[in-house]
Short mmCIF file of C-alpha atoms in Angstrom, two decimals:
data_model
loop_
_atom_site.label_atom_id
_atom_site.label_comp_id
_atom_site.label_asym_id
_atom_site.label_seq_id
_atom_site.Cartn_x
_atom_site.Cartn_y
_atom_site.Cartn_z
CA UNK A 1 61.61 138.47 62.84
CA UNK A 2 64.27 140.94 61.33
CA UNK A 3 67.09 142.60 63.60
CA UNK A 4 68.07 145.72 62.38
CA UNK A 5 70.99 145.25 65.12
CA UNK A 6 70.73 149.02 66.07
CA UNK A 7 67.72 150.79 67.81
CA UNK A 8 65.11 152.15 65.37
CA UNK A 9 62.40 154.80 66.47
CA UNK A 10 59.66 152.73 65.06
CA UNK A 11 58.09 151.59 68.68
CA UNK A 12 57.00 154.76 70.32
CA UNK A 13 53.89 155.68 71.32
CA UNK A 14 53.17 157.85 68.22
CA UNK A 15 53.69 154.47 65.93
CA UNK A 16 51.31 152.46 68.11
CA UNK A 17 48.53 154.99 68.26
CA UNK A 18 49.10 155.32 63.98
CA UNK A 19 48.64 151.85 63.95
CA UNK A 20 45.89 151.91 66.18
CA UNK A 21 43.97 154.25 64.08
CA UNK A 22 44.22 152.35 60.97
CA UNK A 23 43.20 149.26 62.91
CA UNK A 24 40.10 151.51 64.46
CA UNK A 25 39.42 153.29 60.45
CA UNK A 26 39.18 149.36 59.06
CA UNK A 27 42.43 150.04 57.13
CA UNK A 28 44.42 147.69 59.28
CA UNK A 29 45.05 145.13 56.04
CA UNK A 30 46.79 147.69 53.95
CA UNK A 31 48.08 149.61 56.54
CA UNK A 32 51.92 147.89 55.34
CA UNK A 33 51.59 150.55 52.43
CA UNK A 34 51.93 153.18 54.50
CA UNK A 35 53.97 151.73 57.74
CA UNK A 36 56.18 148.78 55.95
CA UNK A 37 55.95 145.75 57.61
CA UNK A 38 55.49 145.82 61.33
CA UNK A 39 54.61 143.56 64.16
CA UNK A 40 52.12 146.31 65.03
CA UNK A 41 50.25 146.06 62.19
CA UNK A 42 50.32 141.90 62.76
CA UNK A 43 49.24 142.45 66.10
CA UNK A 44 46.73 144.92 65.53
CA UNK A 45 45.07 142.82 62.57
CA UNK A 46 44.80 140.09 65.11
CA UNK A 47 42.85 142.01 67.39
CA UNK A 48 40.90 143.47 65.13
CA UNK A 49 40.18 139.86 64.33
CA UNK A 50 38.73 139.14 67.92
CA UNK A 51 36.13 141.37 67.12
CA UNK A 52 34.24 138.61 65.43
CA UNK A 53 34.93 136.11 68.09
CA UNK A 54 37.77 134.47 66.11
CA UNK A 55 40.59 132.86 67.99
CA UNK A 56 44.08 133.99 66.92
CA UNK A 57 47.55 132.22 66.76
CA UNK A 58 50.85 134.38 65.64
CA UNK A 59 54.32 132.63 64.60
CA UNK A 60 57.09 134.11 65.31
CA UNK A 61 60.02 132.48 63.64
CA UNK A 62 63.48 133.07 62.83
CA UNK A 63 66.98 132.01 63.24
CA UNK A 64 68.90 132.88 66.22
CA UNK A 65 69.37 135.95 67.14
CA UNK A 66 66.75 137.00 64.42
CA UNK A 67 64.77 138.91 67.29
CA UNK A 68 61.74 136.79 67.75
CA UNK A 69 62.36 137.12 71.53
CA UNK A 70 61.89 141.01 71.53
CA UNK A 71 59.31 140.77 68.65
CA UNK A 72 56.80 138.63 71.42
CA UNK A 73 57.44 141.62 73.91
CA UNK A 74 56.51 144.30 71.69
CA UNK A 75 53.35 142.61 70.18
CA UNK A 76 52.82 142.01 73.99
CA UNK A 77 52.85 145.45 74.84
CA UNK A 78 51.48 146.66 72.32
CA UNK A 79 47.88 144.74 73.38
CA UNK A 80 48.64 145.31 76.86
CA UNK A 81 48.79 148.97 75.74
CA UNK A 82 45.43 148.99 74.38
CA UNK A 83 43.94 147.56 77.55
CA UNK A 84 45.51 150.35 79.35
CA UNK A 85 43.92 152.98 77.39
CA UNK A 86 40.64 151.48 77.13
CA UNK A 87 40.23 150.98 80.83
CA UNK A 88 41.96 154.55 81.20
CA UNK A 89 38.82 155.60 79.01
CA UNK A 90 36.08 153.84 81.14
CA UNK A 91 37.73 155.10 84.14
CA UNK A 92 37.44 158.68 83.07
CA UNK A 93 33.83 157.97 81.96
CA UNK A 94 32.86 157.41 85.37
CA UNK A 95 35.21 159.89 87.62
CA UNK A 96 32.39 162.17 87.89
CA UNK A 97 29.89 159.08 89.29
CA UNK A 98 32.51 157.33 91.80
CA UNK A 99 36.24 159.01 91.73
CA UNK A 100 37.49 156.51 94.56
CA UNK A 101 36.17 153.69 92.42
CA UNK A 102 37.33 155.33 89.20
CA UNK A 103 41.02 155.56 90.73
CA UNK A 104 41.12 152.50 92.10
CA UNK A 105 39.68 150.75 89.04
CA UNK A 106 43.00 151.91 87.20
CA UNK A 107 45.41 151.42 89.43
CA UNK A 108 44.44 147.65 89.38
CA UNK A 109 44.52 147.85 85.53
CA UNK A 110 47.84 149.26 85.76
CA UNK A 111 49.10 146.50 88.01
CA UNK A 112 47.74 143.83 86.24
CA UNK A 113 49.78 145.13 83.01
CA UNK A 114 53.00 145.03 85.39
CA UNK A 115 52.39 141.28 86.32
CA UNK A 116 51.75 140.39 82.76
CA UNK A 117 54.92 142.12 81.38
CA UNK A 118 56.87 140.61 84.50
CA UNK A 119 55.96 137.28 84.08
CA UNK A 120 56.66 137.60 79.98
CA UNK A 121 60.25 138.63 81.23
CA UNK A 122 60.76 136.39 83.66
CA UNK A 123 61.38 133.24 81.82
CA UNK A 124 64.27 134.82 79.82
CA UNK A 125 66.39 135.08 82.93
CA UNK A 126 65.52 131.60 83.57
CA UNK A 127 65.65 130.16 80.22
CA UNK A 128 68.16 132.56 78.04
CA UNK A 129 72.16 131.76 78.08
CA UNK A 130 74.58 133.83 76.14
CA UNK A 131 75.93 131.87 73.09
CA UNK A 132 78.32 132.83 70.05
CA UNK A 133 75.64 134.60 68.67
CA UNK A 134 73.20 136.43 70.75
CA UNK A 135 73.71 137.80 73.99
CA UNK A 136 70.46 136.63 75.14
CA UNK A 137 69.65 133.27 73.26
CA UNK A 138 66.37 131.76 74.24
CA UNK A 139 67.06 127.95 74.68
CA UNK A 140 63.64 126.58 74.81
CA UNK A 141 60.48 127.35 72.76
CA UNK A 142 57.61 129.30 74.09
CA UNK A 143 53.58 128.91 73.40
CA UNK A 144 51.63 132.13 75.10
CA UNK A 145 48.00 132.45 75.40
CA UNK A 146 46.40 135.75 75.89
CA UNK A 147 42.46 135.78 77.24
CA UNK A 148 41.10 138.92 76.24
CA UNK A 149 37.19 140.30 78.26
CA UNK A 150 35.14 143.32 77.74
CA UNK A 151 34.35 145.84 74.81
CA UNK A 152 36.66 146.97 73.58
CA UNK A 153 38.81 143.94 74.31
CA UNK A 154 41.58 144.23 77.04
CA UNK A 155 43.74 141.66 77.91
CA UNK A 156 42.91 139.90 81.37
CA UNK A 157 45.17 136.73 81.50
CA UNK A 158 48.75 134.80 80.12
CA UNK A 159 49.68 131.45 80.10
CA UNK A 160 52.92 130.74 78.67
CA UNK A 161 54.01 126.93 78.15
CA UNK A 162 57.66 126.44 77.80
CA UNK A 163 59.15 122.98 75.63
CA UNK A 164 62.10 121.76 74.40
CA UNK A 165 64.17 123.45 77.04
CA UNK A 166 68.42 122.87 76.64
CA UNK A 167 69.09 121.02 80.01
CA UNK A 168 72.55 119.74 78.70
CA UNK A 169 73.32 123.76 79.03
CA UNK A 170 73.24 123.59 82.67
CA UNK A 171 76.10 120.47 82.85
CA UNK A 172 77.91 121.39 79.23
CA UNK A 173 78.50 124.72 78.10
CA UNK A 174 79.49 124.69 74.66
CA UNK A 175 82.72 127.11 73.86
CA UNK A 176 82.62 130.40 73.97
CA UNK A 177 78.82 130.84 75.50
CA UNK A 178 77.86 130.74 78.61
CA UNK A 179 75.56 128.96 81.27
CA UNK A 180 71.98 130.53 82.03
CA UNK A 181 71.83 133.68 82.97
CA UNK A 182 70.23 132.77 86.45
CA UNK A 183 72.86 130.36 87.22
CA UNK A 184 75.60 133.44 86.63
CA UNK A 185 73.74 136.15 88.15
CA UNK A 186 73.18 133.43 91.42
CA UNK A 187 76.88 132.52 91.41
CA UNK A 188 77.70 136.01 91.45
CA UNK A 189 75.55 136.38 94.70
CA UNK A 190 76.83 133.04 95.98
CA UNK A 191 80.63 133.60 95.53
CA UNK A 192 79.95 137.63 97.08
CA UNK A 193 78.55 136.18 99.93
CA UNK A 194 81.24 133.91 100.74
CA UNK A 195 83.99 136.33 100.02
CA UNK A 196 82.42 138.55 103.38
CA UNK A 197 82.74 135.43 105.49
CA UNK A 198 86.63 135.04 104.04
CA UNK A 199 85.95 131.89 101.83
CA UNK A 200 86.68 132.01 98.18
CA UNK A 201 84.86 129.75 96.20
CA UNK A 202 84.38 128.66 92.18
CA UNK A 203 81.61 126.75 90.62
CA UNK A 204 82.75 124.58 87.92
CA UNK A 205 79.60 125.33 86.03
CA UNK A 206 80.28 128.51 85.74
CA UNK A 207 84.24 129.29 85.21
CA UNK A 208 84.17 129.50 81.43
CA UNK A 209 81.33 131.44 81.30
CA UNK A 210 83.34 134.28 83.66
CA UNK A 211 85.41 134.86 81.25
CA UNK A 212 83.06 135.79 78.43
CA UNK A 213 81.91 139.30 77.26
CA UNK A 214 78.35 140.53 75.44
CA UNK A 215 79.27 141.00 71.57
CA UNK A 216 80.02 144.73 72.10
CA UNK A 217 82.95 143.67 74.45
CA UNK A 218 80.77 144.86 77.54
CA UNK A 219 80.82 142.37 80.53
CA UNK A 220 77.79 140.68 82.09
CA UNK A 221 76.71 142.82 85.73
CA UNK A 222 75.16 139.65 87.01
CA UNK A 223 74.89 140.90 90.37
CA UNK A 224 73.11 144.01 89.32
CA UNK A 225 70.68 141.93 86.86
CA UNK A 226 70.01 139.57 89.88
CA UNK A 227 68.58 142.45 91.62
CA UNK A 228 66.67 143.19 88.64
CA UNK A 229 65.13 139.67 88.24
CA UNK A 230 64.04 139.68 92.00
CA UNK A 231 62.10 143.30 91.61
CA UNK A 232 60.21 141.24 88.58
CA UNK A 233 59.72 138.23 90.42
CA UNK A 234 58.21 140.79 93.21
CA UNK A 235 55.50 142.38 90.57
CA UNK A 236 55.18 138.68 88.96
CA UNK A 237 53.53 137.76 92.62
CA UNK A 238 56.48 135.78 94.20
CA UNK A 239 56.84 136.62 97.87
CA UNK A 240 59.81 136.29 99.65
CA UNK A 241 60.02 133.05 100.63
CA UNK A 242 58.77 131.87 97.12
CA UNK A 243 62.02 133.33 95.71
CA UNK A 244 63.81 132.09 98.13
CA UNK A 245 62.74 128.30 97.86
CA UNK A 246 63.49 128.71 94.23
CA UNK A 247 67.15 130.22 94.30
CA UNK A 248 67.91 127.77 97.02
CA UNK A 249 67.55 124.99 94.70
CA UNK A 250 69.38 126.40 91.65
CA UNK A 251 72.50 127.22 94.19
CA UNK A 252 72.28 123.19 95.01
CA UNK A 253 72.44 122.71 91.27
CA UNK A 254 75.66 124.81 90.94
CA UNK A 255 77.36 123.33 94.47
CA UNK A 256 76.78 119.53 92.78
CA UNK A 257 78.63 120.41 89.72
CA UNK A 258 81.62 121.35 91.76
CA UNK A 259 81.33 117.39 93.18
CA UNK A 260 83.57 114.93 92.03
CA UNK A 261 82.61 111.42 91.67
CA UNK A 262 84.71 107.87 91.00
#
């Protein structure tokens, strides 16, 4: 992964159909002559690949801040894309037959390509902390599996396994970065909450984080990306009291550290 550290108009829809059609023409492996390198074309060689039954893997690697994070979510797209379009095309094949099940048929489609992408971007509020140089540093390693059905090929499942994770982030912030970005965003929610009932309140595992800004000098909304992860966690498939068992457990984390003990 390469970041360009800017944002590049290279991951449109025009560039993903090109791609697409070189892929579809049996151009896909010199398709770098004409686009560069691009995750697209990666991606899109892999699938081409599954045509002949072949299992894939793809490594992304690079050093922090590199990109690999938003390199997985574009080559995710990107297949998640195609599924769209295919099923789009099957739907349209048989409006005239059965409109109700036509419509229906790609509304599910659509909402299955909403839980996919939400559970993808899930684990970075979970599992990404701001350090001295990324804003949004993933500190654990990440192993997804796509299952793929049908012809053409459209993606129908994700697993994603999760190792290595930084727990000493959660206890010991190192200078100048921060805890994870659920623990601010919840503190944030905690400390708002307590301000209505007149208490004030500071969790020890979070007061040098407070302090710090994104790289552009911008400050973390943590309240307004709180409400952001619990609209994902909604499309992801967790109810109510789900997220609720969940966040209750990382607030008892953050009320611990503000323990002292002899």
């Amino acid at each position: 992964a390469l970041n360009p550290f800017r944002e590049l108009p290279c991951y449109g829809p025009e560039w993903q159909e090109a791609v697409r059609n070189e892929g579809a023409a049996g151009r896909i492996m010199t398709a770098w002559q004409r686009f560069g390198p691009h995750c697209y074309s990666t991606i899109e060689e892999v699938y081409q690949g599954l045509k002949h039954k072949h299992a894939h893997s793809v490594v992304i690697c690079g050093e922090s801040g590199a990109g690999k994070t938003v390199t997985n979510a574009k080559m995710l797209g990107y297949l998640l894309d195609i599924g769209s379009s295919s099923e789009q095309q099957r739907a349209e094949a048989t409006a005239q037959r059965d409109m109700h099940r036509s419509v229906s048929f790609a509304v599910a489609v659509e909402h299955r390509k909403l839980q996919l992408q939400a559970s993808n971007e899930l684990l970075e509020y979970f599992g990404n902390a701001k350090t001295t140089r990324n804003d949004n540093s993933s500190r654990f390693g990440k192993y997804s599996q796509l299952y793929f059905e049908g012809d053409p090929a459209v993606v129908c499942g994700l697993k994603i396994d999760h190792y290595l994770l930084e727990r000493s982030r959660v206890v010991s912030i190192p200078n100048g970065e921060r805890n994870y970005h659920v623990m601010h965003m919840l503190g944030a929610v905690e400390k708002e909450r307590l301000k209505q009932e007149g208490k004030q309140k500071s969790f020890e595992y979070l007061v040098q984080g407070e302090s710090i800004n994104k790289a552009c000098g911008a400050k973390f909304e943590d309240a307004k990306m709180f409400e952001e992860l619990t609209e994902l966690m909604a499309e992801a498939g967790f109810d109510d009291k789900a997220q609720t068992a969940l966040f209750d457990s990382i607030k008892g984390c953050l009320y611990l550290g503000n323990i002292d003990s002899e």
